[in-house]
């Protein structure tokens, strides 16, 4: 069998009337999740056509499922009935564990090498895989701190063959990085005692509507409408398709570095509204009363990672509705441009082809991610643990509170390699060229 997709929600598009099999019908929103794209339609009765929100990310179809002998039945998606919503989340005092790391993650590197493994970068800008027989549950506190730094530097770190990682050990690892987030609307495991675990699930009832979205729209960062959005995030896939449903991570550091100095300064002056209302609206067909009522939050467009000190573009089409204090036409243009930047930077987007038991650990503060929706009707099933991070820090706030200058990732890389900055544009014609 195969499993769902690992990325998050693009649930900002309003649900309209769709037409299937000659019948016009109003889409029936189903579960969404920070990971898979699900726009399936189930036809239990030939006379009844059920259309699902094409931005349904959880793949929570509640269809026939994988069968009674499925080994991970306790972790299938479940939505408990509620009589009232929980109160808003409290403020969490968070000190990033990466601040306690060795500058070169030396203790983690020693741990890996002592077990015959290797830490290997996938691309220059983003993505690292830890090869060898390395078990996440064996990491000590120092190695976990170094892992937090490595993820902050590299955006996403991959581990194969984590079959022995229990959900309890996965939660323990997540809690080392920060308080675990409880999703406002998404399903939790059927087992019933894991309210801070998100189920990523899609099956033969989770058919994507490939006409309903552009690929650029699918890059996102998880639940950024929260006051303290996620940081170091852990996803393990239990069941995966043999082929397809890869996940891509695109670096916000690299997007920032790709921009002109005037554009960088302009964006550093802006904030954006991140909204949870569309995600909540998409769930009303499944859950009448959400765990928490939806909110909107204002965050800086350029945030600074508290550990690396590097600047990152922090917008995504899933939750960002507009720029604050900017005319709509200008806001739409800038957000559309940044959306395309994440989707088009081939040198700063890493792709992972999942195997059962794989774990990806990424930093939602500085990468956007997306799944490929090419494996329907395969089964895809995973569990995500999502620690909170600090309230996003603007460049001005970072520099005033730390007394340090926020940095450009690419400039820092060039400095470390002894590469001089490019000469300023002299206004002369430049010939376009490329190499295979």
CSV table of C-alpha atoms in Angstrom, one decimal:
chain,number,residue,atom,x,y,z
A,1,UNK,CA,0.0,0.0,0.0
A,2,UNK,CA,1.0,3.6,-0.2
A,3,UNK,CA,0.5,6.7,1.8
A,4,UNK,CA,-0.5,10.3,1.9
A,5,UNK,CA,1.4,13.4,1.2
A,6,UNK,CA,3.5,15.2,3.8
A,7,UNK,CA,3.1,18.9,3.2
A,8,UNK,CA,0.6,21.4,4.4
A,9,UNK,CA,-2.5,23.3,3.6
A,10,UNK,CA,-3.4,25.6,0.8
A,11,UNK,CA,-6.8,26.2,2.0
A,12,UNK,CA,-7.1,29.8,1.1
A,13,UNK,CA,-9.1,29.4,-2.0
A,14,UNK,CA,-12.9,29.7,-1.6
A,15,UNK,CA,-15.0,26.7,-2.2
A,16,UNK,CA,-17.3,27.1,-5.3
A,17,UNK,CA,-19.7,25.0,-7.2
A,18,UNK,CA,-18.0,22.1,-9.1
A,19,UNK,CA,-19.5,19.8,-11.7
A,20,UNK,CA,-18.9,16.0,-11.7
A,21,UNK,CA,-20.5,13.3,-13.8
A,22,UNK,CA,-23.0,15.9,-15.2
A,23,UNK,CA,-24.2,16.9,-11.8
A,24,UNK,CA,-23.7,20.4,-10.5
A,25,UNK,CA,-23.1,20.3,-6.7
A,26,UNK,CA,-21.7,22.4,-4.0
A,27,UNK,CA,-18.4,21.1,-2.7
A,28,UNK,CA,-18.5,19.4,0.7
A,29,UNK,CA,-15.4,20.5,2.6
A,30,UNK,CA,-13.5,17.7,4.2
A,31,UNK,CA,-10.5,17.5,6.4
A,32,UNK,CA,-7.4,19.4,5.6
A,33,UNK,CA,-4.0,18.9,6.9
A,34,UNK,CA,-0.6,20.4,6.8
A,35,UNK,CA,0.7,18.1,4.3
A,36,UNK,CA,-1.3,16.2,1.8
A,37,UNK,CA,-3.4,17.6,-1.0
A,38,UNK,CA,-6.8,16.0,-1.1
A,39,UNK,CA,-9.6,16.8,-3.4
A,40,UNK,CA,-11.3,13.5,-3.6
A,41,UNK,CA,-14.8,12.6,-4.5
A,42,UNK,CA,-16.6,9.6,-3.1
A,43,UNK,CA,-19.6,8.1,-4.7
A,44,UNK,CA,-21.1,5.6,-2.3
A,45,UNK,CA,-24.4,6.1,-4.1
A,46,UNK,CA,-24.5,6.5,-7.9
A,47,UNK,CA,-27.3,9.1,-7.5
A,48,UNK,CA,-25.3,11.1,-5.0
A,49,UNK,CA,-22.3,13.1,-6.0
A,50,UNK,CA,-20.0,14.3,-3.3
A,51,UNK,CA,-17.4,16.8,-4.2
A,52,UNK,CA,-14.5,17.6,-1.8
A,53,UNK,CA,-12.8,20.9,-1.4
A,54,UNK,CA,-9.8,20.7,-3.8
A,55,UNK,CA,-7.6,22.3,-1.1
A,56,UNK,CA,-8.4,19.6,1.4
A,57,UNK,CA,-4.9,18.8,2.6
A,58,UNK,CA,-5.4,16.1,5.2
A,59,UNK,CA,-6.9,13.5,3.0
A,60,UNK,CA,-9.3,12.7,5.7
A,61,UNK,CA,-11.9,10.9,3.6
A,62,UNK,CA,-13.3,8.4,6.1
A,63,UNK,CA,-13.8,6.0,3.3
A,64,UNK,CA,-13.3,2.2,3.4
A,65,UNK,CA,-9.8,2.7,4.5
A,66,UNK,CA,-6.9,0.3,4.2
A,67,UNK,CA,-8.6,-2.7,5.7
A,68,UNK,CA,-9.1,-4.3,9.1
A,69,UNK,CA,-5.6,-5.9,9.1
A,70,UNK,CA,-3.8,-2.5,8.6
A,71,UNK,CA,-0.9,-2.4,11.2
A,72,UNK,CA,-1.3,1.3,11.8
A,73,UNK,CA,-5.1,1.4,12.4
A,74,UNK,CA,-4.7,3.2,15.8
A,75,UNK,CA,-3.2,6.1,13.9
A,76,UNK,CA,-5.8,6.6,11.3
A,77,UNK,CA,-7.5,10.1,11.3
A,78,UNK,CA,-10.2,10.8,13.8
A,79,UNK,CA,-12.3,13.8,14.7
A,80,UNK,CA,-13.8,13.7,18.2
A,81,UNK,CA,-17.1,15.4,18.7
A,82,UNK,CA,-16.9,18.6,20.7
A,83,UNK,CA,-19.5,20.6,22.6
A,84,UNK,CA,-17.3,23.8,22.7
A,85,UNK,CA,-14.0,25.1,21.5
A,86,UNK,CA,-10.8,25.2,23.6
A,87,UNK,CA,-9.5,28.7,24.7
A,88,UNK,CA,-6.8,30.4,22.7
A,89,UNK,CA,-3.3,29.2,23.0
A,90,UNK,CA,-1.2,30.7,25.8
A,91,UNK,CA,2.1,32.4,25.3
A,92,UNK,CA,5.1,30.0,25.5
A,93,UNK,CA,8.5,31.2,26.7
A,94,UNK,CA,10.8,29.5,24.3
A,95,UNK,CA,14.6,29.4,24.2
A,96,UNK,CA,15.7,27.8,20.9
A,97,UNK,CA,17.7,24.6,21.6
A,98,UNK,CA,20.0,25.4,18.7
A,99,UNK,CA,21.5,28.2,20.8
A,100,UNK,CA,22.9,25.5,23.0
A,101,UNK,CA,24.5,23.6,20.1
A,102,UNK,CA,28.1,23.3,19.2
A,103,UNK,CA,28.9,25.8,16.4
A,104,UNK,CA,29.6,23.0,13.9
A,105,UNK,CA,27.1,20.5,15.4
A,106,UNK,CA,30.3,18.6,16.3
A,107,UNK,CA,28.6,16.4,19.0
A,108,UNK,CA,26.0,15.2,16.5
A,109,UNK,CA,28.6,14.6,13.9
A,110,UNK,CA,30.7,12.5,16.3
A,111,UNK,CA,27.6,10.5,17.3
A,112,UNK,CA,26.9,9.7,13.6
A,113,UNK,CA,30.5,8.9,12.7
A,114,UNK,CA,30.9,6.6,15.7
A,115,UNK,CA,28.1,4.5,14.3
A,116,UNK,CA,29.5,4.3,10.8
A,117,UNK,CA,27.2,7.0,9.5
A,118,UNK,CA,27.7,10.2,7.5
A,119,UNK,CA,26.1,13.7,7.4
A,120,UNK,CA,25.8,14.6,3.7
A,121,UNK,CA,24.3,17.8,2.2
A,122,UNK,CA,21.8,17.3,-0.7
A,123,UNK,CA,22.1,20.8,-2.2
A,124,UNK,CA,24.3,23.8,-1.4
A,125,UNK,CA,21.4,25.8,-0.1
A,126,UNK,CA,19.1,23.3,1.5
A,127,UNK,CA,18.7,19.7,2.6
A,128,UNK,CA,20.9,17.3,4.5
A,129,UNK,CA,20.6,13.5,4.9
A,130,UNK,CA,22.1,11.6,7.8
A,131,UNK,CA,23.1,8.3,6.4
A,132,UNK,CA,23.8,5.0,8.3
A,133,UNK,CA,22.1,3.1,11.0
A,134,UNK,CA,21.3,6.1,13.1
A,135,UNK,CA,18.2,5.9,15.4
A,136,UNK,CA,16.6,9.1,16.5
A,137,UNK,CA,15.5,7.7,19.8
A,138,UNK,CA,19.2,7.1,20.7
A,139,UNK,CA,20.1,10.8,20.5
A,140,UNK,CA,21.2,12.4,23.8
A,141,UNK,CA,20.3,16.0,24.8
A,142,UNK,CA,23.5,17.4,23.3
A,143,UNK,CA,23.0,15.6,20.0
A,144,UNK,CA,19.4,16.9,19.9
A,145,UNK,CA,20.7,20.5,20.4
A,146,UNK,CA,23.1,20.1,17.6
A,147,UNK,CA,20.4,18.6,15.4
A,148,UNK,CA,18.3,21.8,16.1
A,149,UNK,CA,21.2,23.9,14.8
A,150,UNK,CA,21.7,21.7,11.7
A,151,UNK,CA,18.0,21.9,10.8
A,152,UNK,CA,18.2,25.7,11.3
A,153,UNK,CA,21.1,25.9,9.0
A,154,UNK,CA,20.0,23.4,6.4
A,155,UNK,CA,16.3,23.8,6.4
A,156,UNK,CA,15.5,20.1,6.4
A,157,UNK,CA,17.3,17.0,7.6
A,158,UNK,CA,16.3,13.4,6.5
A,159,UNK,CA,16.7,10.1,8.2
A,160,UNK,CA,15.9,6.7,6.7
A,161,UNK,CA,14.7,3.5,8.4
A,162,UNK,CA,13.3,4.9,11.6
A,163,UNK,CA,10.9,2.0,12.0
A,164,UNK,CA,11.7,1.6,15.7
A,165,UNK,CA,10.7,5.2,16.4
A,166,UNK,CA,7.5,5.1,18.5
A,167,UNK,CA,5.1,7.9,18.5
A,168,UNK,CA,6.0,8.5,22.2
A,169,UNK,CA,9.7,8.9,21.2
A,170,UNK,CA,8.7,11.1,18.3
A,171,UNK,CA,6.8,13.3,20.7
A,172,UNK,CA,9.7,13.3,23.2
A,173,UNK,CA,12.0,14.6,20.5
A,174,UNK,CA,9.5,17.3,19.5
A,175,UNK,CA,9.1,18.4,23.1
A,176,UNK,CA,12.9,18.9,23.3
A,177,UNK,CA,12.5,21.6,20.6
A,178,UNK,CA,9.4,23.3,22.1
A,179,UNK,CA,5.9,22.9,23.3
A,180,UNK,CA,3.9,20.7,21.0
A,181,UNK,CA,1.2,22.4,18.9
A,182,UNK,CA,-2.4,21.2,19.0
A,183,UNK,CA,-3.9,21.8,15.6
A,184,UNK,CA,-7.0,24.0,15.6
A,185,UNK,CA,-9.0,21.9,13.1
A,186,UNK,CA,-7.2,18.8,11.9
A,187,UNK,CA,-7.6,15.1,12.8
A,188,UNK,CA,-5.7,13.4,15.5
A,189,UNK,CA,-4.9,9.6,15.7
A,190,UNK,CA,-7.8,7.3,16.4
A,191,UNK,CA,-6.0,6.0,19.4
A,192,UNK,CA,-7.4,9.0,21.3
A,193,UNK,CA,-4.5,10.1,23.5
A,194,UNK,CA,-2.4,12.0,21.0
A,195,UNK,CA,-4.0,15.4,20.7
A,196,UNK,CA,-0.7,17.0,19.8
A,197,UNK,CA,-0.1,14.7,16.8
A,198,UNK,CA,-1.3,15.5,13.3
A,199,UNK,CA,-2.3,12.7,11.0
A,200,UNK,CA,-1.2,12.9,7.4
A,201,UNK,CA,-3.4,10.6,5.4
A,202,UNK,CA,-4.8,10.0,1.9
A,203,UNK,CA,-6.2,6.9,0.1
A,204,UNK,CA,-8.3,6.0,-2.9
A,205,UNK,CA,-11.0,8.4,-1.8
A,206,UNK,CA,-8.5,11.3,-1.8
A,207,UNK,CA,-8.5,12.2,-5.5
A,208,UNK,CA,-6.8,15.5,-6.2
A,209,UNK,CA,-8.4,18.0,-8.6
A,210,UNK,CA,-5.4,18.9,-10.7
A,211,UNK,CA,-7.2,21.8,-12.3
A,212,UNK,CA,-8.0,23.5,-9.0
A,213,UNK,CA,-4.6,24.8,-8.1
A,214,UNK,CA,-1.2,25.9,-9.5
A,215,UNK,CA,1.9,24.1,-8.3
A,216,UNK,CA,3.3,27.4,-7.0
A,217,UNK,CA,0.3,27.8,-4.7
A,218,UNK,CA,1.1,24.5,-2.9
A,219,UNK,CA,4.3,25.7,-1.2
A,220,UNK,CA,3.5,26.6,2.4
A,221,UNK,CA,4.7,26.7,5.9
A,222,UNK,CA,2.5,25.1,8.6
A,223,UNK,CA,-0.2,27.0,10.5
A,224,UNK,CA,1.6,30.3,10.3
A,225,UNK,CA,-1.5,32.1,11.5
A,226,UNK,CA,-0.5,31.1,15.1
A,227,UNK,CA,1.1,33.8,17.3
A,228,UNK,CA,4.0,31.4,17.7
A,229,UNK,CA,4.1,29.3,14.5
A,230,UNK,CA,6.1,26.1,14.4
A,231,UNK,CA,9.8,25.7,14.3
A,232,UNK,CA,11.6,22.4,14.2
A,233,UNK,CA,9.0,19.9,12.9
A,234,UNK,CA,9.1,16.1,12.7
A,235,UNK,CA,7.2,14.0,10.2
A,236,UNK,CA,7.4,10.2,10.0
A,237,UNK,CA,5.7,8.3,7.2
A,238,UNK,CA,4.3,4.9,8.2
A,239,UNK,CA,3.0,3.9,4.7
A,240,UNK,CA,4.2,5.3,1.4
A,241,UNK,CA,3.4,4.8,-2.3
A,242,UNK,CA,6.0,2.8,-4.2
A,243,UNK,CA,6.4,5.8,-6.5
A,244,UNK,CA,5.3,9.4,-6.2
A,245,UNK,CA,4.0,11.7,-3.4
A,246,UNK,CA,7.5,13.2,-3.0
A,247,UNK,CA,7.9,16.3,-0.8
A,248,UNK,CA,9.9,19.4,-1.8
A,249,UNK,CA,11.3,22.1,0.6
A,250,UNK,CA,12.3,25.5,-0.7
A,251,UNK,CA,14.6,27.8,1.2
A,252,UNK,CA,13.4,31.2,2.5
A,253,UNK,CA,17.0,32.1,3.1
A,254,UNK,CA,17.8,31.6,-0.6
A,255,UNK,CA,14.7,33.5,-1.7
A,256,UNK,CA,15.8,36.5,0.4
A,257,UNK,CA,19.4,36.3,-1.0
A,258,UNK,CA,18.0,36.2,-4.6
A,259,UNK,CA,16.4,39.7,-4.3
A,260,UNK,CA,17.9,43.1,-5.0
A,261,UNK,CA,19.1,45.3,-2.1
A,262,UNK,CA,16.2,47.7,-2.7
A,263,UNK,CA,13.7,44.9,-2.7
A,264,UNK,CA,15.2,43.4,0.4
A,265,UNK,CA,14.9,46.7,2.3
A,266,UNK,CA,11.3,47.2,1.1
A,267,UNK,CA,10.2,43.8,2.2
A,268,UNK,CA,12.0,44.2,5.6
A,269,UNK,CA,9.7,47.2,6.2
A,270,UNK,CA,6.5,45.1,5.7
A,271,UNK,CA,4.2,42.8,7.7
A,272,UNK,CA,1.6,40.4,6.4
A,273,UNK,CA,-1.7,39.0,7.7
A,274,UNK,CA,-1.7,35.2,8.2
A,275,UNK,CA,-5.3,33.9,8.5
A,276,UNK,CA,-6.7,30.7,9.8
A,277,UNK,CA,-10.3,31.4,8.7
A,278,UNK,CA,-10.2,29.7,5.3
A,279,UNK,CA,-8.7,26.5,6.8
A,280,UNK,CA,-11.4,26.5,9.5
A,281,UNK,CA,-14.2,27.1,6.9
A,282,UNK,CA,-12.9,24.1,4.9
A,283,UNK,CA,-13.5,21.8,7.9
A,284,UNK,CA,-17.1,22.6,8.7
A,285,UNK,CA,-18.4,19.6,6.8
A,286,UNK,CA,-16.5,17.3,9.1
A,287,UNK,CA,-16.2,19.2,12.4
A,288,UNK,CA,-19.0,21.6,13.3
A,289,UNK,CA,-17.1,22.9,16.4
A,290,UNK,CA,-13.4,23.3,15.9
A,291,UNK,CA,-10.8,22.7,18.7
A,292,UNK,CA,-10.0,26.4,18.6
A,293,UNK,CA,-11.7,29.3,16.9
A,294,UNK,CA,-9.8,30.7,13.9
A,295,UNK,CA,-7.5,33.7,14.3
A,296,UNK,CA,-5.6,36.2,12.1
A,297,UNK,CA,-2.1,37.3,13.1
A,298,UNK,CA,0.4,39.9,11.7
A,299,UNK,CA,4.0,38.7,11.1
A,300,UNK,CA,7.0,40.3,9.5
A,301,UNK,CA,7.5,39.5,5.8
A,302,UNK,CA,11.2,39.1,6.5
A,303,UNK,CA,12.0,37.2,9.8
A,304,UNK,CA,15.4,36.5,11.3
A,305,UNK,CA,16.2,33.0,12.7
A,306,UNK,CA,17.3,33.5,16.3
A,307,UNK,CA,20.0,30.8,16.0
A,308,UNK,CA,21.6,31.5,12.6
A,309,UNK,CA,20.9,35.3,12.5
A,310,UNK,CA,20.0,34.8,8.8
A,311,UNK,CA,17.1,36.7,7.1
A,312,UNK,CA,14.3,34.6,5.5
A,313,UNK,CA,11.2,35.4,3.5
A,314,UNK,CA,8.3,34.4,5.7
A,315,UNK,CA,5.2,34.4,3.5
A,316,UNK,CA,3.2,31.5,1.9
A,317,UNK,CA,0.1,31.4,-0.3
A,318,UNK,CA,-1.7,29.0,2.1
A,319,UNK,CA,-2.2,31.5,4.9
A,320,UNK,CA,-1.0,35.0,3.9
A,321,UNK,CA,-4.0,37.0,2.7
A,322,UNK,CA,-2.4,40.5,2.2
A,323,UNK,CA,0.4,42.9,3.1
A,324,UNK,CA,-0.4,45.4,5.8
A,325,UNK,CA,-0.6,49.1,4.7
A,326,UNK,CA,-0.1,48.3,1.0
A,327,UNK,CA,-2.7,48.8,-1.8
A,328,UNK,CA,-4.3,45.6,-2.9
A,329,UNK,CA,-2.8,45.6,-6.4
A,330,UNK,CA,0.6,46.1,-5.0
A,331,UNK,CA,0.1,43.5,-2.3
A,332,UNK,CA,-1.2,40.9,-4.8
A,333,UNK,CA,1.8,41.5,-7.1
A,334,UNK,CA,4.4,41.2,-4.4
A,335,UNK,CA,2.8,38.1,-2.8
A,336,UNK,CA,2.5,36.5,-6.2
A,337,UNK,CA,6.1,37.3,-7.0
A,338,UNK,CA,7.3,35.8,-3.8
A,339,UNK,CA,5.1,32.7,-4.2
A,340,UNK,CA,6.7,32.1,-7.6
A,341,UNK,CA,10.2,32.7,-6.1
A,342,UNK,CA,9.7,29.7,-3.8
A,343,UNK,CA,8.4,27.5,-6.5
A,344,UNK,CA,10.9,28.4,-9.2
A,345,UNK,CA,14.3,28.3,-7.4
A,346,UNK,CA,15.6,25.0,-8.6
A,347,UNK,CA,19.0,25.4,-7.0
A,348,UNK,CA,17.4,25.9,-3.5
A,349,UNK,CA,14.6,23.4,-3.5
A,350,UNK,CA,15.4,19.9,-2.3
A,351,UNK,CA,13.1,16.9,-3.2
A,352,UNK,CA,12.7,13.8,-1.1
A,353,UNK,CA,11.3,10.4,-2.3
A,354,UNK,CA,9.8,8.8,0.7
A,355,UNK,CA,10.2,5.2,1.9
A,356,UNK,CA,8.3,3.7,4.8
A,357,UNK,CA,9.9,4.6,8.1
A,358,UNK,CA,11.6,7.8,6.8
A,359,UNK,CA,11.6,10.9,9.0
A,360,UNK,CA,12.0,14.5,7.8
A,361,UNK,CA,12.8,17.2,10.3
A,362,UNK,CA,12.4,20.7,9.0
A,363,UNK,CA,12.3,24.3,10.2
A,364,UNK,CA,9.0,25.9,9.4
A,365,UNK,CA,10.5,29.3,10.1
A,366,UNK,CA,12.8,29.2,7.1
A,367,UNK,CA,11.5,26.8,4.5
A,368,UNK,CA,8.2,26.4,2.6
A,369,UNK,CA,7.2,22.9,1.5
A,370,UNK,CA,4.9,21.1,-0.9
A,371,UNK,CA,4.0,17.6,-1.9
A,372,UNK,CA,3.6,16.1,-5.4
A,373,UNK,CA,0.1,14.9,-5.9
A,374,UNK,CA,0.8,12.2,-8.4
A,375,UNK,CA,0.3,8.9,-6.6
A,376,UNK,CA,-3.5,8.7,-6.4
A,377,UNK,CA,-5.1,6.2,-5.6
A,378,UNK,CA,-2.2,5.0,-3.4
A,379,UNK,CA,-2.2,5.1,0.4
A,380,UNK,CA,0.0,7.5,2.2
A,381,UNK,CA,0.0,7.8,6.0
A,382,UNK,CA,2.2,9.7,8.4
A,383,UNK,CA,2.4,11.3,11.8
A,384,UNK,CA,3.6,14.9,12.4
A,385,UNK,CA,4.8,16.4,15.6
A,386,UNK,CA,4.9,20.2,15.5
A,387,UNK,CA,6.7,22.2,18.2
A,388,UNK,CA,6.0,25.9,18.6
A,389,UNK,CA,8.8,28.4,18.1
A,390,UNK,CA,9.2,32.0,19.1
A,391,UNK,CA,7.0,34.8,17.8
A,392,UNK,CA,8.5,35.8,14.4
A,393,UNK,CA,11.3,38.4,14.8
A,394,UNK,CA,11.7,41.2,12.3
A,395,UNK,CA,15.1,42.5,11.2
A,396,UNK,CA,14.7,45.7,13.2
A,397,UNK,CA,13.6,43.8,16.3
A,398,UNK,CA,16.4,41.3,16.0
A,399,UNK,CA,19.1,43.9,15.6
A,400,UNK,CA,17.8,46.2,18.4
A,401,UNK,CA,17.4,43.4,20.9
A,402,UNK,CA,20.6,41.4,20.2
A,403,UNK,CA,22.9,44.2,19.1
A,404,UNK,CA,23.9,42.0,16.2
A,405,UNK,CA,23.5,42.6,12.5
A,406,UNK,CA,21.0,40.3,10.7
A,407,UNK,CA,22.7,38.4,7.8
A,408,UNK,CA,22.2,37.4,4.2
A,409,UNK,CA,22.7,33.7,3.8
A,410,UNK,CA,24.4,33.9,0.4
A,411,UNK,CA,26.7,36.7,1.5
A,412,UNK,CA,27.8,34.7,4.5
A,413,UNK,CA,28.5,31.7,2.3
A,414,UNK,CA,30.5,33.8,-0.1
A,415,UNK,CA,32.4,35.3,2.8
A,416,UNK,CA,33.3,31.9,4.2
A,417,UNK,CA,34.6,30.9,0.7
A,418,UNK,CA,36.6,34.1,0.2
A,419,UNK,CA,34.4,35.1,-2.8
A,420,UNK,CA,34.1,38.9,-3.4
A,421,UNK,CA,30.6,40.4,-4.0
A,422,UNK,CA,29.5,40.9,-7.6
A,423,UNK,CA,30.3,44.3,-9.1
A,424,UNK,CA,27.4,46.7,-9.1
A,425,UNK,CA,25.2,46.9,-12.2
A,426,UNK,CA,26.6,49.6,-14.5
A,427,UNK,CA,23.5,49.9,-16.6
A,428,UNK,CA,25.0,48.4,-19.7
A,429,UNK,CA,23.3,45.7,-21.8
A,430,UNK,CA,23.8,42.2,-20.4
A,431,UNK,CA,23.7,39.2,-22.8
A,432,UNK,CA,21.6,36.2,-21.7
A,433,UNK,CA,23.2,32.8,-21.7
A,434,UNK,CA,22.9,29.4,-20.2
A,435,UNK,CA,24.7,26.1,-19.9
A,436,UNK,CA,23.4,22.6,-19.9
